[in-house]
CSV table of C-alpha atoms in Angstrom, one decimal:
chain,number,residue,atom,x,y,z
A,27,UNK,CA,4.0,-0.2,22.4
A,28,UNK,CA,7.2,-2.0,22.0
A,29,UNK,CA,10.4,-0.3,23.1
A,30,UNK,CA,13.0,-2.1,21.0
A,31,UNK,CA,15.8,-1.5,23.5
A,32,UNK,CA,14.1,-3.0,26.4
A,33,UNK,CA,11.7,-5.5,24.9
A,34,UNK,CA,11.9,-9.1,25.8
A,35,UNK,CA,12.5,-11.4,22.9
A,36,UNK,CA,8.9,-12.7,23.0
A,37,UNK,CA,7.5,-9.2,22.8
A,38,UNK,CA,9.6,-8.4,19.8
A,39,UNK,CA,8.7,-11.7,18.2
A,40,UNK,CA,5.0,-11.0,18.6
A,41,UNK,CA,5.4,-7.5,17.3
A,42,UNK,CA,7.2,-8.9,14.2
A,43,UNK,CA,4.5,-11.4,13.7
A,44,UNK,CA,1.9,-8.8,13.8
A,45,UNK,CA,3.9,-6.7,11.3
A,46,UNK,CA,4.0,-9.7,8.9
A,47,UNK,CA,0.3,-9.9,9.0
A,48,UNK,CA,-0.3,-6.2,8.6
A,49,UNK,CA,2.1,-5.5,5.7
A,50,UNK,CA,2.6,-6.8,2.3
A,51,UNK,CA,6.0,-8.6,1.8
A,52,UNK,CA,8.8,-6.0,1.4
A,53,UNK,CA,10.2,-8.1,-1.5
A,54,UNK,CA,7.0,-7.7,-3.5
A,55,UNK,CA,6.7,-4.0,-2.7
A,56,UNK,CA,10.4,-3.4,-3.6
A,57,UNK,CA,10.1,-5.3,-6.8
A,58,UNK,CA,7.2,-3.2,-8.0
A,59,UNK,CA,8.9,0.0,-7.1
A,60,UNK,CA,12.0,-1.1,-8.9
A,61,UNK,CA,10.0,-1.6,-12.1
A,62,UNK,CA,9.0,2.0,-12.1
A,63,UNK,CA,12.4,3.5,-11.4
A,64,UNK,CA,15.2,4.0,-13.9
A,65,UNK,CA,17.8,1.2,-13.8
A,66,UNK,CA,20.5,3.0,-11.9
A,67,UNK,CA,18.2,4.3,-9.2
A,68,UNK,CA,18.1,2.8,-5.7
A,69,UNK,CA,15.5,2.7,-3.0
A,70,UNK,CA,16.4,3.2,0.6
A,71,UNK,CA,15.2,0.5,3.0
A,72,UNK,CA,13.3,3.1,4.8
A,73,UNK,CA,11.5,4.1,1.6
A,74,UNK,CA,10.5,0.5,1.0
A,75,UNK,CA,9.3,0.2,4.5
A,76,UNK,CA,7.4,3.4,4.2
A,77,UNK,CA,5.8,2.2,1.0
A,78,UNK,CA,4.7,-1.0,2.8
A,79,UNK,CA,3.0,1.0,5.4
A,80,UNK,CA,1.4,3.3,2.8
A,81,UNK,CA,0.0,0.5,0.8
A,82,UNK,CA,-1.5,-1.2,3.8
A,83,UNK,CA,-3.2,2.1,4.7
A,84,UNK,CA,-4.4,2.3,1.2
A,85,UNK,CA,-5.9,-1.2,1.3
A,86,UNK,CA,-7.6,-0.5,4.6
A,87,UNK,CA,-8.9,2.9,3.3
A,88,UNK,CA,-10.4,1.5,0.1
A,89,UNK,CA,-11.8,-1.6,1.9
A,90,UNK,CA,-13.4,0.5,4.6
A,91,UNK,CA,-15.1,2.7,2.0
A,92,UNK,CA,-16.4,-0.2,0.0
A,93,UNK,CA,-17.6,-1.9,3.2
A,94,UNK,CA,-19.4,1.2,4.3
A,95,UNK,CA,-21.3,1.2,1.0
A,96,UNK,CA,-22.3,-2.4,1.6
A,97,UNK,CA,-23.4,-1.6,5.1
A,98,UNK,CA,-25.6,1.2,4.0
A,99,UNK,CA,-27.2,-0.9,1.3
A,100,UNK,CA,-27.6,-3.7,3.8
A,101,UNK,CA,-25.4,-6.1,2.0
A,102,UNK,CA,-22.9,-8.3,3.8
A,103,UNK,CA,-20.4,-9.1,1.1
A,104,UNK,CA,-18.1,-6.6,-0.5
A,105,UNK,CA,-17.9,-7.2,-4.2
A,106,UNK,CA,-15.9,-5.9,-7.1
A,107,UNK,CA,-18.3,-3.1,-8.0
A,108,UNK,CA,-18.0,-1.8,-4.5
A,109,UNK,CA,-14.3,-1.7,-4.8
A,110,UNK,CA,-14.5,0.2,-8.1
A,111,UNK,CA,-17.0,2.6,-6.6
A,112,UNK,CA,-14.7,3.2,-3.5
A,113,UNK,CA,-11.7,3.9,-5.7
A,114,UNK,CA,-13.7,6.5,-7.7
A,115,UNK,CA,-15.2,8.0,-4.6
A,116,UNK,CA,-11.9,8.4,-2.9
A,117,UNK,CA,-10.4,10.2,-5.8
A,118,UNK,CA,-8.5,7.4,-7.4
A,119,UNK,CA,-10.3,7.8,-10.7
A,120,UNK,CA,-7.0,7.2,-12.5
A,121,UNK,CA,-7.3,3.6,-11.4
A,122,UNK,CA,-10.9,3.3,-12.4
A,123,UNK,CA,-10.3,2.5,-16.0
A,124,UNK,CA,-7.7,-0.2,-15.5
A,125,UNK,CA,-9.5,-1.7,-12.5
A,126,UNK,CA,-12.7,-2.0,-14.4
A,127,UNK,CA,-10.9,-3.8,-17.2
A,128,UNK,CA,-9.4,-6.1,-14.6
A,129,UNK,CA,-12.8,-6.7,-13.2
A,130,UNK,CA,-14.3,-7.4,-16.6
A,131,UNK,CA,-11.5,-9.8,-17.5
A,132,UNK,CA,-11.7,-11.5,-14.1
A,133,UNK,CA,-15.4,-12.1,-14.6
A,134,UNK,CA,-14.8,-13.5,-18.0
A,135,UNK,CA,-12.2,-15.9,-16.7
A,136,UNK,CA,-14.5,-16.9,-13.9
A,137,UNK,CA,-17.2,-17.7,-16.3
A,138,UNK,CA,-14.8,-19.7,-18.5
A,139,UNK,CA,-13.7,-21.6,-15.5
A,140,UNK,CA,-17.2,-22.3,-14.4
A,141,UNK,CA,-18.1,-23.5,-17.9
A,142,UNK,CA,-15.2,-25.8,-18.0
A,143,UNK,CA,-16.2,-27.3,-14.7
A,144,UNK,CA,-19.8,-27.6,-15.7
A,145,UNK,CA,-19.2,-28.6,-19.3
A,146,UNK,CA,-21.5,-26.0,-20.5
A,147,UNK,CA,-21.0,-23.6,-23.4
A,148,UNK,CA,-22.2,-20.3,-22.1
A,149,UNK,CA,-20.0,-17.6,-23.5
A,150,UNK,CA,-19.1,-14.5,-21.4
A,151,UNK,CA,-20.8,-12.1,-23.8
A,152,UNK,CA,-24.1,-13.9,-23.1
A,153,UNK,CA,-24.0,-12.4,-19.6
A,154,UNK,CA,-23.6,-8.8,-20.7
B,8,UNK,CA,1.8,3.7,-15.0
B,9,UNK,CA,1.3,0.3,-16.5
B,10,UNK,CA,-2.3,0.0,-17.4
B,11,UNK,CA,-2.4,-3.3,-19.3
B,12,UNK,CA,-1.7,-6.5,-17.5
B,13,UNK,CA,-1.3,-9.7,-19.4
B,14,UNK,CA,-4.9,-10.5,-19.7
B,15,UNK,CA,-4.5,-14.2,-20.3
B,16,UNK,CA,-4.2,-14.9,-16.6
B,17,UNK,CA,-4.1,-11.8,-14.5
B,18,UNK,CA,-1.9,-12.5,-11.5
B,19,UNK,CA,-1.7,-9.8,-8.9
B,20,UNK,CA,1.8,-9.4,-7.5
B,21,UNK,CA,0.8,-10.0,-3.9
B,22,UNK,CA,-0.2,-13.1,-2.0
B,23,UNK,CA,-3.9,-12.8,-1.8
B,24,UNK,CA,-4.0,-14.3,1.6
B,25,UNK,CA,-2.0,-11.4,3.0
B,26,UNK,CA,-4.1,-8.9,1.2
B,27,UNK,CA,-7.1,-10.5,2.7
B,28,UNK,CA,-5.6,-10.4,6.2
B,29,UNK,CA,-4.9,-6.7,5.8
B,30,UNK,CA,-8.5,-6.0,4.7
B,31,UNK,CA,-9.8,-8.0,7.6
B,32,UNK,CA,-7.8,-6.0,10.2
B,33,UNK,CA,-10.8,-3.8,10.4
B,34,UNK,CA,-13.4,-5.6,12.5
B,35,UNK,CA,-16.2,-3.9,10.7
B,36,UNK,CA,-15.5,-5.7,7.5
B,37,UNK,CA,-17.7,-8.7,7.1
B,38,UNK,CA,-17.2,-10.7,4.0
B,39,UNK,CA,-15.3,-9.9,0.9
B,40,UNK,CA,-15.8,-11.9,-2.3
B,41,UNK,CA,-13.0,-13.1,-4.4
B,42,UNK,CA,-13.3,-10.5,-7.1
B,43,UNK,CA,-13.2,-7.7,-4.5
B,44,UNK,CA,-10.1,-9.3,-3.1
B,45,UNK,CA,-8.6,-9.5,-6.6
B,46,UNK,CA,-9.4,-5.8,-7.3
B,47,UNK,CA,-8.0,-4.6,-4.0
B,48,UNK,CA,-4.9,-6.5,-4.8
B,49,UNK,CA,-4.6,-5.0,-8.2
B,50,UNK,CA,-5.3,-1.5,-7.0
B,51,UNK,CA,-2.7,-1.8,-4.3
B,52,UNK,CA,-0.2,-2.6,-7.0
B,53,UNK,CA,-1.4,0.4,-9.0
B,54,UNK,CA,-1.0,2.5,-5.9
B,55,UNK,CA,2.5,1.5,-5.4
B,56,UNK,CA,3.4,2.2,-9.0
B,57,UNK,CA,1.7,5.5,-8.9
B,58,UNK,CA,3.4,6.6,-5.6
B,59,UNK,CA,6.7,5.2,-6.7
B,60,UNK,CA,6.5,7.1,-10.0
B,61,UNK,CA,5.7,10.3,-8.2
B,62,UNK,CA,8.4,9.8,-5.6
B,63,UNK,CA,10.9,9.0,-8.3
B,64,UNK,CA,10.1,12.3,-10.0
B,65,UNK,CA,10.7,14.1,-6.7
B,66,UNK,CA,14.0,12.3,-6.2
B,67,UNK,CA,15.1,13.1,-9.8
B,68,UNK,CA,14.1,16.8,-9.3
B,69,UNK,CA,16.4,16.8,-6.3
B,70,UNK,CA,19.1,15.1,-8.3
B,71,UNK,CA,19.1,12.0,-6.1
B,72,UNK,CA,19.5,8.5,-7.2
B,73,UNK,CA,18.4,7.0,-3.9
B,74,UNK,CA,14.7,7.3,-3.2
B,75,UNK,CA,14.1,8.3,0.4
B,76,UNK,CA,11.2,8.7,2.7
B,77,UNK,CA,11.2,12.5,2.1
B,78,UNK,CA,10.6,12.0,-1.6
B,79,UNK,CA,7.7,9.8,-0.8
B,80,UNK,CA,6.4,12.3,1.6
B,81,UNK,CA,6.5,15.1,-1.0
B,82,UNK,CA,4.8,12.8,-3.5
B,83,UNK,CA,2.1,12.0,-1.1
B,84,UNK,CA,1.5,15.7,-0.4
B,85,UNK,CA,1.3,16.4,-4.1
B,86,UNK,CA,-1.8,14.2,-4.7
B,87,UNK,CA,-4.7,15.4,-2.7
B,88,UNK,CA,-6.6,12.1,-2.3
B,89,UNK,CA,-3.5,10.3,-1.2
B,90,UNK,CA,-2.6,13.1,1.1
B,91,UNK,CA,-5.9,13.0,2.8
B,92,UNK,CA,-5.6,9.5,4.0
B,93,UNK,CA,-1.9,9.1,4.3
B,94,UNK,CA,-0.1,12.1,5.5
B,95,UNK,CA,-0.7,11.5,9.2
B,96,UNK,CA,0.6,8.0,8.8
B,97,UNK,CA,4.1,8.8,7.6
B,98,UNK,CA,6.9,9.1,10.1
B,99,UNK,CA,7.5,12.6,11.3
B,100,UNK,CA,10.2,14.5,9.3
B,101,UNK,CA,13.8,13.9,10.1
B,102,UNK,CA,13.8,12.7,13.7
B,103,UNK,CA,17.4,12.8,14.7
B,104,UNK,CA,19.0,9.6,16.0
B,105,UNK,CA,20.1,9.3,19.6
B,106,UNK,CA,23.4,10.7,18.6
B,107,UNK,CA,23.6,14.5,18.6
B,108,UNK,CA,23.7,15.8,15.1
B,109,UNK,CA,26.3,18.5,14.8
B,110,UNK,CA,26.0,20.0,11.4
B,111,UNK,CA,22.9,18.8,9.7
B,112,UNK,CA,21.1,21.6,8.1
B,113,UNK,CA,18.8,19.5,5.9
B,114,UNK,CA,16.1,17.1,6.6
B,115,UNK,CA,18.1,14.1,6.1
B,116,UNK,CA,16.8,11.4,8.4
B,117,UNK,CA,19.4,9.2,10.0
B,118,UNK,CA,17.8,6.4,8.2
B,119,UNK,CA,20.7,5.0,6.2
B,120,UNK,CA,22.3,3.4,9.2
B,121,UNK,CA,21.7,-0.3,9.0
B,122,UNK,CA,19.1,-1.5,11.4
B,123,UNK,CA,19.7,-4.7,13.3
B,124,UNK,CA,17.6,-7.6,12.4
B,125,UNK,CA,14.3,-7.5,14.2
B,126,UNK,CA,14.4,-3.8,14.7
B,127,UNK,CA,12.5,-1.6,12.4
B,128,UNK,CA,12.7,2.1,12.3
B,129,UNK,CA,9.2,2.2,11.1
B,130,UNK,CA,8.0,1.3,14.6
B,131,UNK,CA,8.9,4.9,15.4
B,132,UNK,CA,5.8,5.8,13.6
B,133,UNK,CA,3.7,3.7,15.9
B,134,UNK,CA,5.4,5.3,18.9
B,135,UNK,CA,5.5,8.8,17.5
B,136,UNK,CA,2.9,10.2,19.8
B,137,UNK,CA,3.7,8.1,22.8
B,138,UNK,CA,7.4,7.8,22.9
B,139,UNK,CA,8.9,10.8,21.4
B,140,UNK,CA,10.6,12.8,24.1
B,141,UNK,CA,10.3,16.6,24.0
B,142,UNK,CA,14.0,17.0,23.3
B,143,UNK,CA,13.6,15.0,20.1
B,144,UNK,CA,10.6,17.0,19.0
B,145,UNK,CA,12.6,20.2,19.7
B,146,UNK,CA,15.3,18.9,17.4
B,147,UNK,CA,12.9,18.4,14.6
B,148,UNK,CA,13.9,20.1,11.4
B,149,UNK,CA,11.6,21.2,8.7
């Protein structure tokens, strides 16, 4: 792995590029954290970086579980229900409620969008 | 934890392209449809909120205004599902810097020194098993 002291510039650049791909932007992460904290609180840079790592792990963890379910059921594409299932299975049932609402709303919006494109008048509740 | 987003247009906080890249790091992942991408993005945000909230409680309990890695670590440990997948990923506690620490009696990582651009302390965690010298491990404080 890269030793920062002795690394050539190109090694370090490549490493940084990989980090960019592997992590969510620290600005976004920091902003969300700030919303949770009281106004006078601060967050160390290390804590933000740690949170970046944690959330990437979380994404990988949930995705892997959802993907595994697909594999067992011989499906190729991970869908929203798989993600919901994975969250519940992995113990994040606190998220299940909000996430299901997001999913429901997302599907409604998708239908609306499709209807607008197709000029049809199918309403979301017709699909339930 | 905020549960209701503006449902007119739900916009996840994160660039979906980046979320997708992270999901695809695992070569076993085939295809992911757009709603799955959307939900992973949303749940990632929920996760940050959740962990930040717990970490803030830890910091507050210790009467600290600055959230540190240690607060996050304790928060992770306090929630079993999170602990199960995350604890091994966190940097080891309080690795001292290269300078000898004379009177540290607490687990305060030397993390507040500003890092030069292009250098991230977090890379310690990739190297933690490979690069940590025995003397540093001996200095580890609990």
